[in-house]
Amino acid sequence: MEQTLVIIKPDGIKKSLTGNILTRLSEARLSIVAAKMMRVSDELARKHYEHLKDKPFFEDVIKYIRGELHGKGYKRVMALVYRGKDAIAKVRALAGTTNPEEADPTSIRGQFGRLTTAGLFENVLHCSATIEEAEKEIKLWFKPEEIVV
Ligand code: ADP
């Protein structure tokens, strides 16, 4: 049994896509074992995207996940943990690749993501890419007692 972290990012919240994204993810037939709305601290954002710290777009990605690019009222995300067989690959397949312009047009990122004029990939959701990443991320975003198995 695998667990994977999903975050509906501030652009997904602003575009009122929460329901659409959860409906698309339900095609994977996984269980939701944790879910919450939250404001992302600077510390959490930097730990979550630590692997990108040397990239030129790092500060923009931090602002993006913290809701600082989408105006007042969108400084929140929905974080979830999905659990089931091959959960990581199943969610990644439904989400589509990182660059929304290159993503399968029927994937969630392909349907709803955009490349901003500043060059940032606004791709409406995050999902863990590997088992190691999922384990690290779930520990960062959730307390053990918030996960209901
Ligand atoms: P993923 O979110 O698919 O796991 P990464 O961890 O590599 O991908 O990147 C984190 C986020 O940073 C992406 O979801 C996207 O919003 C942004 N991003 C990644 N690569 C680029 C890039 N080359 N240009 C602009 N934004 C990017």
Coordinates of C-alpha atoms and ligand atoms in Angstrom, one line a residue:
M1 CA 0.0 0.0 0.0
E2 CA 1.4 3.4 -1.0
Q3 CA 0.5 6.8 0.2
T4 CA 0.9 10.0 -1.8
L5 CA 0.5 13.7 -1.0
V6 CA -1.8 15.9 -3.1
I7 CA -1.9 19.7 -2.7
I8 CA -4.5 21.7 -4.6
K9 CA -2.5 24.9 -5.1
P10 CA -3.8 28.5 -4.8
D11 CA -4.5 28.7 -8.5
G12 CA -6.7 25.6 -8.2
I13 CA -8.5 27.2 -5.3
K14 CA -8.9 30.5 -7.1
K15 CA -10.2 28.9 -10.3
S16 CA -12.8 27.0 -8.1
L17 CA -11.3 23.7 -9.3
T18 CA -11.3 21.8 -6.0
G19 CA -14.4 19.7 -6.9
N20 CA -13.2 19.0 -10.5
I21 CA -9.7 17.9 -9.2
L22 CA -11.2 15.6 -6.5
T23 CA -13.6 14.1 -9.1
R24 CA -10.8 13.4 -11.6
L25 CA -8.6 11.9 -8.8
S26 CA -11.5 9.6 -7.8
E27 CA -10.9 7.7 -11.1
A28 CA -7.8 6.2 -9.5
R29 CA -10.1 4.3 -7.0
L30 CA -7.8 5.2 -4.0
S31 CA -8.8 6.1 -0.5
I32 CA -8.5 9.6 0.9
V33 CA -7.0 9.1 4.4
A34 CA -6.3 12.8 5.2
A35 CA -7.6 16.2 4.1
K36 CA -7.3 19.8 5.3
M37 CA -7.3 23.4 4.2
M38 CA -4.2 25.3 5.3
R39 CA -2.1 28.4 5.0
V40 CA 1.5 27.5 4.0
S41 CA 4.2 29.0 6.1
D42 CA 7.5 30.2 4.6
E43 CA 9.3 27.4 6.5
L44 CA 7.0 24.6 5.2
A45 CA 7.2 25.9 1.6
R46 CA 11.0 26.0 1.7
K47 CA 11.3 22.5 3.1
H48 CA 8.8 21.1 0.6
Y49 CA 10.6 22.6 -2.4
E50 CA 14.2 22.1 -1.0
H51 CA 15.2 20.1 -4.1
L52 CA 14.6 23.3 -6.2
K53 CA 16.6 25.7 -4.1
D54 CA 19.2 26.3 -6.8
K55 CA 16.7 26.9 -9.6
P56 CA 16.1 30.5 -10.9
F57 CA 12.3 30.1 -10.3
F58 CA 12.7 29.0 -6.6
E59 CA 11.5 32.2 -5.0
D60 CA 8.5 32.3 -7.4
V61 CA 7.5 28.7 -6.5
I62 CA 7.6 29.6 -2.8
K63 CA 5.4 32.7 -3.4
Y64 CA 3.1 30.5 -5.6
I65 CA 2.5 27.7 -3.1
R66 CA 2.0 30.4 -0.3
G67 CA -0.7 32.1 -2.4
E68 CA 1.2 35.3 -2.8
L69 CA 0.6 35.4 -6.6
H70 CA -3.1 35.1 -6.6
G71 CA -4.4 38.1 -4.6
K72 CA -6.0 38.4 -1.2
G73 CA -8.3 35.6 -0.3
Y74 CA -6.3 32.8 -2.0
K75 CA -3.6 32.3 0.6
R76 CA -4.6 28.7 1.2
V77 CA -4.3 25.2 -0.2
M78 CA -6.0 21.9 0.3
A79 CA -3.7 19.1 1.3
L80 CA -4.7 15.5 1.1
V81 CA -3.2 12.0 1.4
Y82 CA -4.4 9.3 -1.0
R83 CA -3.7 5.7 -0.2
G84 CA -3.8 2.5 -2.2
K85 CA -2.0 0.2 -4.6
D86 CA 0.4 2.2 -6.9
A87 CA -1.1 5.4 -5.5
I88 CA 1.9 7.6 -6.5
A89 CA 2.0 6.6 -10.2
K90 CA -1.8 6.6 -10.5
V91 CA -2.2 10.2 -9.2
R92 CA 0.8 11.4 -11.3
A93 CA -0.8 9.9 -14.4
L94 CA -4.1 11.7 -13.8
A95 CA -2.3 14.9 -12.9
G96 CA -0.1 15.0 -16.0
T97 CA 3.5 16.3 -16.4
T98 CA 4.9 19.3 -14.6
N99 CA 4.8 21.7 -17.6
P100 CA 1.0 22.2 -18.3
E101 CA 1.7 23.0 -21.9
E102 CA 3.5 19.6 -22.4
A103 CA 1.0 17.7 -20.3
D104 CA -1.6 15.4 -21.9
P105 CA -4.4 17.8 -22.7
T106 CA -6.9 15.5 -20.9
S107 CA -4.8 15.4 -17.7
I108 CA -5.7 17.7 -14.8
R109 CA -2.6 19.9 -15.5
G110 CA -3.2 19.8 -19.2
Q111 CA -6.9 20.8 -18.8
F112 CA -6.4 23.5 -16.1
G113 CA -2.8 24.6 -15.9
R114 CA -1.1 27.5 -17.6
L115 CA 2.3 28.9 -18.2
T116 CA 2.4 32.5 -16.8
T117 CA 3.9 35.3 -18.7
A118 CA 6.6 35.4 -16.0
G119 CA 7.5 31.8 -17.0
L120 CA 6.1 29.9 -14.0
F121 CA 4.2 26.7 -14.5
E122 CA 0.9 27.2 -12.7
N123 CA -0.3 23.6 -12.7
V124 CA -3.1 23.6 -10.1
L125 CA -1.9 20.6 -8.0
H126 CA 1.1 19.0 -6.5
C127 CA 1.5 15.3 -6.2
S128 CA 4.4 13.3 -4.9
A129 CA 6.7 11.8 -7.5
T130 CA 8.5 8.9 -5.7
I131 CA 8.0 6.8 -2.6
E132 CA 10.8 8.7 -0.9
E133 CA 9.3 12.0 -1.8
A134 CA 5.9 10.9 -0.6
E135 CA 7.2 9.7 2.8
K136 CA 9.1 13.0 3.3
E137 CA 6.2 15.2 2.2
I138 CA 3.5 13.5 4.2
K139 CA 5.6 13.9 7.4
L140 CA 6.0 17.5 6.6
W141 CA 2.4 18.3 5.9
F142 CA 0.5 16.0 8.3
K143 CA 0.8 14.9 11.9
P144 CA 0.4 11.1 12.3
E145 CA -2.9 11.5 14.1
E146 CA -4.4 13.4 11.1
I147 CA -4.1 10.4 8.9
V148 CA -7.1 8.1 9.3
V149 CA -6.4 4.6 7.9
Ligands
ADP1 P1 6.3 18.5 -9.8 O1 5.5 19.6 -9.1 O2 5.7 18.0 -11.0 O3 6.8 17.4 -8.8 P2 8.9 19.9 -9.4 O4 9.0 19.4 -8.0 O5 10.1 19.8 -10.3 O6 7.7 19.3 -10.2 O7 8.6 21.5 -9.5 C1 7.7 22.1 -8.5 C2 6.9 23.2 -9.1 O8 7.8 24.2 -9.5 C3 6.1 22.7 -10.3 O9 4.9 22.1 -10.0 C4 5.9 24.0 -11.0 O10 4.9 24.8 -10.4 C5 7.2 24.8 -10.8 N1 8.2 24.5 -11.8 C6 9.0 23.4 -12.0 N2 9.8 23.5 -13.0 C7 9.6 24.7 -13.5 C8 10.2 25.5 -14.6 N3 11.2 24.9 -15.4 N4 9.8 26.7 -14.9 C9 8.8 27.3 -14.1 N5 8.2 26.6 -13.1 C10 8.6 25.4 -12.8

